[in-house]
Amino acid sequence: RGRSGRAMTRKRQYGEVANLLQGVVNVLEHFHKYMGIPQIRQLSERVKAAQSELGTQILADFEEAFPSQGSKRPGGPSNVLRDACLVANVLDPRIKQEIIKKFIRQHLSEYLVLFQENQDVAWLDKIDRRYAWIKRQLLDYEEKYGRMFPEEWCMTERIAVEFCHITRAELAKVMRTRAKEIEVKLLLFAIQRTTNFEGLLAKRFTGCTLTDKRPDSPLDPTNPFLEDEPGEEAGTEKDEDLTKPKKPKAPDNPFHGIVSKCFEPHLYVYIESQDKNLGELIDRFVADFRAQGPPKAGTEEGGAVLPSCADLFVYYKKCMVQCSQLSTGEPMIALTTIFQKFLREYAWKILSGNLPKSSTNSGGLTISSLLKEKEVSEAAKFTVDELCLICSILSTAEYCLATTQQLEEKLKEKVDKVLVERINLTGEMDTFSTVISNSIQLLVQDLDAACDPALTAMSKMPWQSVEHVGDQSPYVTSIIMHIKQNVPIIRDNLASTRKYFTQFCIKFTNSFIPKFINHLFRCKPISMVGAEQLLLDTHSLKTVLLDLPSIGSQVLRKAPASYTKIVVKGMTRAEMILKVVMAPHEPPVVFVDNYIKLLADGNPETFQKILDMKGLKRSEQSSMLELFRQRLPTPPSGADGGPSLSFSTPTPEQESSRIRKLEKLIKKRL
């Protein structure tokens, strides 16, 4: 059998040799554990020698048919070489690898000549020709040599993969040499054509021949961070085709980056262009805002999110998807830095920069007009359009805050896992939160300032000379008027962001009620009838404040409990102050205990203010203050001695019938 095998080898009857050799190899495998027996060891060595001889001969045959040197044209397919490949499967794997390498090198030799670095077709603008060339070569190979190599060798894929490795190296070399000539449109064109080609490879081949592990493919870019956001369609029609996101590649494409990785060192050109484009976009937003003016009250734009905001995030989405297709490494971090820069610029130039400036002059009523009880109809210092603009900026900042958070999440999904920790947009979210806080503060200050003249007028009225209790005082009417002017406008324009309207209501009452109480203390001295009138006024204000969130609304909605609690607590304190003032100060012990019961305030300064409101002389006040200190209950052990006291004393004597009578009067009038 050995002699016949050598004869078949010399005659290149590789088909028979392959069958014979495979049988011998299979038999030897069964005798592997008997290699210590001389005859079996000799047989094994003869088989190895025959395999080595076969390998050398087959390589020579392939060199003859497909010379790597010289100008001889490659031979056509042959049955001899087809059978030789079957033999190579049984030989040392290096023989098969050498055959594959020689054939592919010869098959691609023309490519290296045609697309040399100094050739015109080697540059990026003609990158399509590279991919057209390999498509023709693969078709030519399938037609001529498709049956010559065993199917499991996957020769068509191997040729394509080697072409990709060569192309990646050649493109990298030519781009290093001509780096200054790379413009963003040219770069994106080359990347687009290359990623399209990689997509075609994924459709045609399985990637089974790839020897090196490709980088993990980015996540599916069809899931951008802005899904179904308002205004998404607004920014899609103006950009040129090259800046539009390409068709998403399959997330499991094993060929992704096999060529396009060479573009990554040059993506700074793309990042710089996005920096420039976003700078121009922000400038356009500023110019458009100046040209069109702020949103007008009573229009669809009034209080709504500024359209420029949606445009910005639509552009961000396109950039993010596009960059993730180019690279999921450092360029994504560089793009994130650009995003951060222009989020801050948008917050400063478009939002904060367009908030109306609060005037130092208080709008609304003059003190003299209030004292004269004149009808007044002057508005707060911000116009309706300005209030509408503040609400619009607030709503936009809220949209930016929520969408920036989504942007951060999507960037983290798309970037390489090792870089996730470097993506942090907390600072930008804080910037938008600051815009929201400043907007609410402006709305509060505006209404607060509009009420100031009324409070000043209240403190300057001659409460000692009030002769009878009438309807609510003019200063109350003024405050209610300003509340009815401002609050419905703010509520309607913040309809889409209810929680911030609630914040406005809470911040206003937290500012207004302490100010009202401070002005209450300035009303001195007060007669009994004056105190009754003030109590009526206080109750009117309390009722209006409790209704403030839904004032002027056809839809009656219960105010949030957090808000109601603040109003009840603050205004009840104001009522208690007046009830103490109305109580007779004789006997002193009853008066002091009544004060402690109603106000639960252990601060002597507050008690002193009450005495001033009652018009007591200094000599009377001294003895009262001494009695007050004596009657204060001892705070529990470990208490901090704050103004809120815990009482263990029994309930003091009932309030006078005059106070109960007044309460009935208030209920009747309301």
XYZ file of C-alpha atoms in Angstrom:
670
model
C 0.000 0.000 0.000
C 2.907 2.358 0.732
C 4.427 1.862 -2.737
C 1.041 2.386 -4.427
C 0.487 5.530 -2.359
C 3.855 6.976 -3.455
C 3.027 6.149 -7.038
C -0.326 7.936 -6.758
C 1.477 10.906 -5.211
C 3.929 11.101 -8.112
C 1.041 10.840 -10.566
C -0.843 13.436 -8.526
C -3.808 11.152 -8.081
C -4.717 13.211 -5.031
C -8.304 11.970 -4.851
C -7.198 8.401 -4.212
C -4.368 9.591 -1.960
C -6.823 11.554 0.177
C -9.043 8.503 0.747
C -6.039 6.228 1.417
C -4.300 8.685 3.715
C -7.449 9.364 5.708
C -7.844 5.604 6.270
C -4.239 5.209 7.402
C -4.509 8.167 9.781
C -7.703 6.763 11.290
C -6.024 3.361 11.853
C -2.947 4.947 13.424
C -5.149 6.839 15.860
C -6.363 3.477 17.206
C -2.744 2.342 17.702
C -1.597 5.608 19.311
C -1.182 3.960 22.729
C 1.030 1.218 21.191
C 3.721 3.567 19.841
C 6.247 1.768 22.046
C 6.121 -1.221 19.639
C 8.912 -0.726 17.007
C 6.835 -1.809 13.983
C 3.979 0.563 14.812
C 6.394 3.439 15.521
C 8.153 2.843 12.175
C 4.813 2.804 10.371
C 3.842 6.090 12.038
C 7.131 7.716 11.017
C 6.712 6.553 7.412
C 3.201 8.058 7.344
C 4.536 11.375 8.686
C 7.292 11.366 6.065
C 4.704 10.688 3.357
C 2.548 13.541 4.698
C 5.530 15.892 4.664
C 6.391 14.889 1.089
C 2.768 15.376 0.060
C 2.633 18.779 1.692
C 5.781 19.982 -0.074
C 4.528 18.705 -3.424
C 1.050 20.240 -3.035
C 2.517 23.623 -2.084
C 4.752 23.446 -5.168
C 1.721 22.640 -7.291
C -0.125 25.682 -5.989
C 2.946 27.890 -6.475
C 3.117 26.655 -10.046
C -0.562 27.364 -10.676
C -0.658 30.661 -8.741
C 2.848 32.141 -8.737
C 3.492 34.819 -6.149
C 6.320 36.330 -8.218
C 6.722 37.177 -11.874
C 4.248 38.134 -14.539
C 2.844 34.706 -15.257
C -0.924 34.763 -15.172
C -2.566 32.464 -12.628
C -3.858 29.160 -13.881
C -7.479 28.227 -13.980
C -9.242 25.807 -11.677
C -8.154 22.169 -11.873
C -9.445 18.884 -10.509
C -5.909 18.048 -9.396
C -5.759 21.081 -7.133
C -9.294 20.428 -5.909
C -8.225 16.928 -4.806
C -4.976 18.348 -3.412
C -7.100 20.460 -1.041
C -8.792 17.277 0.190
C -5.345 15.838 0.939
C -4.333 19.089 2.701
C -7.232 18.559 5.087
C -5.483 15.398 6.341
C -2.005 16.981 6.509
C -0.450 19.353 9.017
C -2.844 22.357 9.358
C 0.025 24.655 8.355
C -0.144 23.248 4.813
C -3.784 24.292 4.480
C -2.975 27.710 5.938
C -0.093 28.180 3.521
C -2.278 27.226 0.531
C -4.942 29.715 1.622
C -2.378 32.455 2.214
C -0.646 31.955 -1.141
C -3.912 31.925 -3.065
C -5.375 35.001 -1.350
C -2.110 36.948 -1.650
C -1.974 36.195 -5.350
C -5.680 36.980 -5.768
C -5.312 40.415 -4.124
C -1.924 41.355 -5.617
C -3.596 43.440 -8.309
C -5.448 45.446 -5.633
C -2.220 46.601 -4.007
C -0.942 47.828 -7.371
C -4.134 49.589 -8.499
C -4.693 51.386 -5.192
C -1.132 52.331 -4.252
C -0.886 55.350 -1.989
C 0.301 57.589 -4.849
C -2.628 56.682 -7.099
C -5.553 59.053 -7.556
C -8.056 56.287 -6.749
C -6.399 55.700 -3.360
C -7.936 58.840 -1.793
C -11.154 58.894 0.237
C -13.289 60.566 -2.398
C -12.927 57.443 -4.586
C -13.328 54.901 -1.807
C -16.322 53.391 -3.633
C -13.927 52.023 -6.270
C -12.175 49.867 -3.680
C -15.417 48.176 -2.706
C -16.554 47.860 -6.309
C -13.234 46.155 -7.134
C -13.549 43.513 -4.386
C -17.168 42.797 -5.316
C -16.017 42.009 -8.865
C -13.153 39.878 -7.557
C -15.430 37.845 -5.323
C -17.814 37.204 -8.183
C -14.860 36.223 -10.364
C -13.567 33.878 -7.668
C -16.962 32.206 -7.193
C -17.257 31.672 -10.901
C -13.739 30.318 -11.506
C -12.589 28.753 -8.269
C -15.712 28.312 -6.170
C -15.623 24.514 -6.472
C -11.860 24.114 -6.254
C -11.630 24.684 -2.507
C -13.665 22.738 0.065
C -16.733 24.642 1.167
C -15.701 24.514 4.823
C -12.564 26.539 3.970
C -14.878 29.567 3.425
C -12.482 30.976 0.861
C -14.799 33.738 -0.361
C -15.085 35.107 3.176
C -11.337 34.760 3.723
C -10.603 36.798 0.591
C -13.051 39.491 1.739
C -11.554 39.579 5.244
C -7.985 39.856 3.953
C -9.134 42.627 1.601
C -10.554 44.442 4.660
C -7.308 44.113 6.616
C -5.279 45.435 3.681
C -7.756 48.259 3.034
C -7.750 49.315 6.689
C -3.936 49.492 6.703
C -3.746 51.298 3.345
C -6.422 53.860 4.267
C -4.739 54.514 7.616
C -1.445 55.132 5.801
C -2.876 57.478 3.190
C -4.889 59.419 5.815
C -1.790 59.925 7.960
C 0.044 61.315 4.944
C -2.793 63.613 3.842
C -4.393 64.384 7.218
C -4.711 68.121 6.475
C -6.876 67.378 3.439
C -9.535 65.508 5.450
C -12.734 67.547 5.707
C -15.754 66.448 7.688
C -17.988 65.834 4.661
C -15.290 63.753 2.983
C -14.675 61.816 6.203
C -18.377 61.102 6.726
C -18.741 60.078 3.090
C -15.886 57.587 3.422
C -17.191 56.246 6.724
C -20.706 55.890 5.354
C -19.566 53.959 2.304
C -17.308 51.795 4.464
C -19.945 50.945 7.060
C -22.368 50.169 4.236
C -19.782 47.746 2.855
C -19.317 46.171 6.307
C -23.087 45.759 6.445
C -23.039 43.931 3.096
C -20.337 41.589 4.406
C -22.540 40.753 7.393
C -25.415 39.845 5.066
C -23.211 37.632 2.884
C -20.883 35.990 5.431
C -21.047 34.569 8.955
C -17.697 35.868 10.231
C -16.510 32.323 10.984
C -13.007 33.025 9.622
C -12.290 36.077 11.768
C -9.260 35.171 13.834
C -9.207 38.283 16.014
C -12.140 39.157 18.264
C -13.798 42.260 16.927
C -14.791 45.000 19.391
C -18.293 44.660 20.749
C -20.756 46.302 18.426
C -22.591 49.362 19.756
C -26.142 48.927 20.907
C -28.932 49.204 18.399
C -29.008 52.896 17.406
C -32.701 52.736 16.573
C -33.441 53.404 20.250
C -32.409 57.093 20.599
C -32.839 59.014 23.820
C -35.673 61.145 22.447
C -38.553 58.848 21.585
C -41.833 60.556 20.720
C -40.675 63.862 22.179
C -42.505 67.008 21.036
C -40.806 68.857 18.246
C -38.880 65.824 17.045
C -39.854 66.430 13.447
C -38.919 70.064 13.622
C -35.196 69.685 13.143
C -34.963 66.994 10.501
C -35.403 68.817 7.237
C -32.591 71.370 7.201
C -29.488 69.204 7.506
C -27.637 67.881 4.498
C -27.700 64.190 3.648
C -24.169 63.593 4.880
C -25.009 64.716 8.410
C -28.064 62.491 8.669
C -27.723 59.270 10.621
C -27.035 56.287 8.438
C -29.227 53.226 8.354
C -28.685 51.315 11.566
C -26.352 48.357 11.330
C -27.249 45.037 12.859
C -26.021 45.117 16.433
C -24.347 41.704 16.007
C -22.408 42.568 12.833
C -19.061 40.743 13.274
C -17.530 42.884 10.532
C -18.309 46.213 12.181
C -15.087 48.208 12.380
C -13.027 45.729 10.349
C -12.219 48.610 7.958
C -13.908 51.646 9.525
C -11.747 51.442 12.664
C -9.044 53.239 10.661
C -11.137 56.418 10.670
C -11.245 56.700 14.463
C -7.965 58.677 14.865
C -9.410 61.283 12.500
C -12.805 61.670 14.154
C -11.538 64.839 15.839
C -12.457 66.452 12.501
C -16.048 65.326 13.051
C -16.056 66.438 16.700
C -14.678 69.866 15.771
C -17.339 70.254 13.097
C -20.083 69.446 15.644
C -18.592 72.036 17.985
C -18.802 74.604 15.189
C -22.301 73.515 14.085
C -23.708 73.640 17.614
C -22.159 77.064 18.192
C -23.908 78.323 15.048
C -27.145 76.632 16.146
C -27.102 78.426 19.512
C -26.373 81.753 17.774
C -29.323 81.110 15.461
C -31.578 80.404 18.445
C -30.521 83.702 20.020
C -31.110 85.621 16.770
C -34.495 83.952 16.211
C -35.600 84.790 19.746
C -34.662 88.426 19.255
C -36.335 88.587 15.860
C -39.555 86.806 16.823
C -39.757 88.088 20.378
C -40.932 86.127 23.413
C -44.050 83.936 23.317
C -47.209 86.025 23.584
C -49.873 85.455 26.195
C -53.052 83.940 24.848
C -51.272 82.158 21.966
C -50.396 78.495 21.612
C -46.731 79.367 22.244
C -47.565 81.189 25.477
C -45.985 79.331 28.392
C -45.049 76.385 26.172
C -41.612 74.839 25.794
C -39.490 76.949 23.432
C -39.218 75.172 20.040
C -35.453 75.767 19.970
C -35.139 73.331 22.869
C -36.606 70.439 20.885
C -34.444 71.405 17.891
C -31.316 71.235 20.060
C -32.057 67.766 21.406
C -33.067 66.423 17.982
C -29.658 67.545 16.730
C -27.991 65.973 19.777
C -29.750 62.703 19.039
C -28.521 62.678 15.450
C -24.955 63.415 16.545
C -25.026 60.734 19.227
C -26.366 58.026 16.903
C -23.960 59.028 14.165
C -20.921 59.117 16.454
C -21.807 55.755 18.025
C -21.761 54.288 14.521
C -18.312 55.783 13.945
C -16.859 54.855 17.334
C -17.957 53.874 20.824
C -14.643 54.910 22.347
C -12.924 58.215 23.112
C -14.725 60.167 20.353
C -18.000 59.581 22.242
C -16.422 61.117 25.347
C -15.240 64.094 23.271
C -18.751 64.502 21.839
C -20.230 64.342 25.352
C -17.954 67.225 26.378
C -19.274 69.244 23.412
C -22.849 68.400 24.438
C -22.162 69.628 27.971
C -20.699 72.883 26.698
C -23.746 73.749 24.621
C -26.303 72.609 27.197
C -24.768 75.217 29.502
C -24.733 77.809 26.728
C -28.394 77.128 25.975
C -29.258 77.524 29.655
C -27.363 80.805 29.881
C -28.048 82.449 26.526
C -31.574 81.273 25.707
C -33.111 80.674 29.134
C -31.458 82.725 31.892
C -30.456 85.442 29.442
C -34.091 86.044 28.465
C -35.657 86.090 31.922
C -37.171 89.540 32.542
C -35.206 91.665 34.972
C -37.041 92.320 38.216
C -37.582 96.036 38.811
C -36.673 97.637 42.123
C -39.723 99.884 41.926
C -42.787 98.253 43.414
C -45.665 98.165 41.017
C -49.287 98.272 41.975
C -50.898 100.595 44.456
C -49.589 103.652 46.208
C -49.976 103.985 49.949
C -51.987 107.196 49.629
C -54.499 105.598 47.276
C -55.008 102.745 49.705
C -55.384 105.037 52.677
C -57.992 106.995 50.764
C -59.791 103.727 49.915
C -59.707 104.491 46.204
C -60.584 101.947 43.563
C -57.411 100.775 41.897
C -56.728 98.590 38.901
C -52.977 98.889 38.365
C -51.239 95.650 37.472
C -48.142 94.061 38.955
C -44.847 95.235 37.546
C -44.382 92.296 35.138
C -46.678 92.463 32.132
C -48.827 89.469 31.217
C -46.409 88.712 28.356
C -43.467 88.791 30.753
C -45.211 86.406 33.140
C -45.929 84.174 30.163
C -42.253 84.305 29.124
C -41.047 83.337 32.610
C -43.423 80.361 32.605
C -42.232 79.384 29.135
C -38.584 79.496 30.227
C -39.457 77.475 33.337
C -41.255 74.820 31.253
C -38.337 74.713 28.814
C -35.832 74.278 31.640
C -37.904 71.405 33.019
C -37.963 69.759 29.573
C -34.193 70.249 29.272
C -33.632 68.790 32.731
C -35.626 65.618 31.994
C -34.210 65.214 28.494
C -30.620 65.775 29.640
C -31.088 62.903 32.067
C -32.305 60.714 29.189
C -29.355 61.878 27.087
C -26.917 60.809 29.816
C -28.533 57.365 30.032
C -28.371 56.838 26.259
C -24.753 58.004 26.055
C -23.846 55.495 28.755
C -25.620 52.753 26.810
C -23.740 53.506 23.604
C -20.226 54.118 24.909
C -17.718 51.347 25.706
C -18.328 49.942 29.177
C -14.901 51.023 30.431
C -15.775 54.657 29.645
C -19.256 54.767 31.218
C -18.021 56.438 34.432
C -16.649 59.381 32.426
C -20.125 60.388 31.245
C -21.721 62.653 33.836
C -24.225 65.416 33.001
C -25.136 66.199 36.626
C -23.648 69.692 36.372
C -25.809 70.511 33.370
C -28.931 69.137 35.084
C -28.107 71.362 38.075
C -27.859 74.347 35.724
C -31.396 73.733 34.446
C -32.615 73.234 38.025
C -31.173 76.649 38.844
C -33.072 78.202 35.917
C -36.279 76.624 37.264
C -35.623 77.963 40.789
C -34.795 81.447 39.470
C -37.960 81.481 37.357
C -40.152 80.514 40.312
C -38.393 83.099 42.469
C -39.093 85.810 39.880
C -42.796 84.920 39.838
C -42.886 84.960 43.652
C -40.990 88.252 43.903
C -43.297 89.864 41.361
C -46.498 89.009 43.234
C -44.809 89.671 46.562
C -43.667 93.126 45.467
C -47.125 93.914 44.070
C -48.576 93.244 47.540
C -45.951 95.300 49.417
C -47.660 98.721 49.094
C -50.880 97.197 50.420
C -49.086 95.765 53.468
C -47.334 99.079 54.084
C -50.680 100.837 53.850
C -52.115 98.368 56.377
C -49.363 99.156 58.886
C -49.900 102.922 58.466
C -53.666 102.942 58.948
C -54.947 104.558 62.217
C -56.222 101.363 63.785
C -56.774 103.074 67.144
C -59.454 105.305 65.692
C -61.484 102.674 63.804
C -65.060 103.115 65.032
C -66.882 100.142 63.512
C -66.211 96.833 61.761
C -67.088 97.031 58.070
C -66.336 95.019 54.953
C -62.745 93.976 54.226
C -60.286 96.876 54.079
C -59.010 98.346 50.781
C -55.512 96.870 51.307
C -57.062 93.373 51.411
C -58.987 94.086 48.218
C -55.701 95.189 46.612
C -53.831 92.030 47.632
C -56.681 89.827 46.409
C -56.754 91.761 43.134
C -53.052 91.121 42.515
C -53.453 87.443 43.377
C -56.383 87.165 40.964
C -54.359 88.953 38.267
C -51.174 86.883 38.518
C -52.071 83.407 39.731
C -54.485 82.335 36.937
C -51.930 83.449 34.297
C -49.144 81.493 36.004
C -51.364 78.444 36.550
C -52.538 78.349 32.923
C -48.991 78.752 31.589
C -47.626 76.060 33.901
C -50.450 73.619 33.154
C -47.961 71.086 31.773
C -45.755 71.242 34.865
C -48.152 71.237 37.797
C -45.524 70.481 40.440
C -43.696 73.735 39.750
C -46.952 75.694 39.996
C -47.425 74.110 43.423
C -43.863 75.144 44.294
C -44.692 78.702 43.263
C -47.770 78.709 45.528
C -45.792 77.325 48.476
C -42.901 79.757 48.027
C -45.264 82.713 47.713
C -47.165 81.881 50.900
C -43.903 81.152 52.735
C -42.785 84.648 51.760
C -46.078 86.528 52.074
C -47.390 85.219 55.435
C -44.286 86.095 57.534
C -44.233 89.500 55.843
C -47.927 89.982 56.624
C -47.332 89.095 60.295
C -44.384 91.513 60.485
C -46.599 94.293 59.160
C -49.304 93.218 61.607
C -46.908 93.913 64.476
C -46.416 97.437 63.095
C -50.119 98.174 63.455
C -49.970 99.944 66.836
C -51.726 100.928 68.867
C -54.916 99.067 68.001
C -58.340 99.635 69.484
C -60.688 96.764 70.168
C -62.744 97.595 67.052
C -59.529 97.990 65.020
C -58.424 94.518 66.092
C -61.820 93.141 65.105
C -61.457 94.707 61.648
C -57.941 93.298 61.286
C -59.177 89.857 62.328
C -61.882 90.059 59.674
C -59.246 91.121 57.106
C -56.927 88.292 58.180
C -59.694 85.738 57.827
C -60.484 87.062 54.330
C -56.835 86.728 53.316
C -56.649 83.243 54.817
C -59.683 82.158 52.780
C -58.188 83.584 49.580
C -54.784 81.994 50.245
C -56.367 78.596 50.852
C -58.109 78.943 47.501
C -55.037 80.427 45.768
C -54.028 77.363 43.650
C -57.443 77.242 41.942
C -58.436 80.913 42.188
C -60.226 82.103 39.052
C -60.388 78.567 37.655
C -63.560 76.953 36.391
C -62.143 73.591 37.428
C -62.155 73.357 41.205
C -59.205 71.276 42.314
C -58.347 70.622 45.927
C -55.129 72.360 46.948
C -52.194 70.047 47.825
C -52.091 69.152 51.521
C -48.508 70.428 51.809
C -49.681 73.864 50.671
C -52.828 73.972 52.821
C -50.808 73.096 55.912
C -48.510 76.104 55.401
C -51.431 78.524 54.945
C -53.399 77.215 57.933
C -50.374 77.287 60.211
C -49.224 80.772 59.175
C -52.571 82.543 59.031
C -53.837 80.881 62.221
C -50.834 82.420 63.966
C -51.851 85.840 62.616
C -55.401 85.278 63.916
C -54.086 84.231 67.326
C -51.974 87.398 67.543
C -55.073 89.506 66.994
C -57.142 87.463 69.447
C -54.503 88.063 72.122
C -54.502 91.776 71.314
C -58.296 91.850 71.700
C -58.224 90.073 75.058
C -58.336 92.337 78.159
C -54.964 92.604 79.929
C -56.587 92.589 83.327
C -56.103 90.445 85.268
C -52.489 90.118 83.981
C -52.166 86.410 84.856
C -55.174 85.482 82.718
C -53.842 87.605 79.844
C -50.344 86.049 79.969
C -51.719 82.505 80.195
C -54.088 83.232 77.319
C -51.128 84.474 75.231
C -49.074 81.369 76.012
C -52.029 79.130 75.149
C -52.859 80.813 71.835
C -49.376 81.572 70.467
C -47.113 78.973 72.107
C -44.261 81.466 71.610
C -41.696 81.693 74.406
C -39.835 84.623 72.832
C -40.130 87.768 75.030
C -39.683 89.988 71.945
C -42.905 88.647 70.421
C -44.745 89.246 73.683
C -43.321 92.782 73.777
C -44.720 93.431 70.269
C -48.174 92.301 71.428
C -47.996 94.731 74.350
C -47.003 97.535 71.926
C -49.999 96.701 69.724
C -52.264 96.985 72.782
C -50.771 100.407 73.521
C -49.613 99.585 77.063
C -47.204 101.992 78.759
C -43.617 100.957 79.405
C -44.214 100.669 83.147
C -47.097 98.274 82.562
C -45.051 96.318 80.015
C -42.197 95.697 82.491
C -44.415 93.980 85.030
C -46.151 92.038 82.248
C -42.831 90.813 80.847
C -41.704 89.700 84.304
C -44.960 87.835 84.786
C -44.584 86.309 81.291
C -41.161 84.886 82.183
C -42.543 83.446 85.400
C -45.579 81.812 83.759
C -43.631 80.144 80.909
C -43.826 76.345 81.293
C -40.503 74.587 81.813
C -39.386 72.964 78.558
C -38.944 69.164 78.660
C -35.473 67.852 79.505
C -33.199 67.990 76.476
C -35.422 70.416 74.542
C -33.702 73.167 72.653
C -35.878 75.864 74.108
C -37.332 76.956 70.775
C -40.393 79.109 70.427
C -42.742 76.118 70.186
C -43.668 75.053 73.719
C -45.166 71.959 75.283
C -47.777 72.710 77.924
C -48.762 70.633 80.894
C -50.807 73.377 82.544
C -54.595 73.080 82.504
C -56.618 75.024 79.955
C -56.753 78.738 80.964
C -60.032 80.568 81.362
C -62.272 80.863 78.352
C -61.891 83.784 75.988
C -64.190 86.733 76.521
C -67.670 86.727 75.029
C -66.562 89.598 72.823
C -64.128 87.332 70.909
C -66.807 84.661 70.437
C -69.187 87.341 69.244
C -66.591 88.507 66.710
C -66.106 84.983 65.373
C -69.869 84.718 64.776
C -69.733 88.055 62.944
C -66.887 86.833 60.674
C -68.737 83.629 59.807
C -71.887 85.570 59.055
C -70.102 87.997 56.730
C -68.235 85.215 54.873
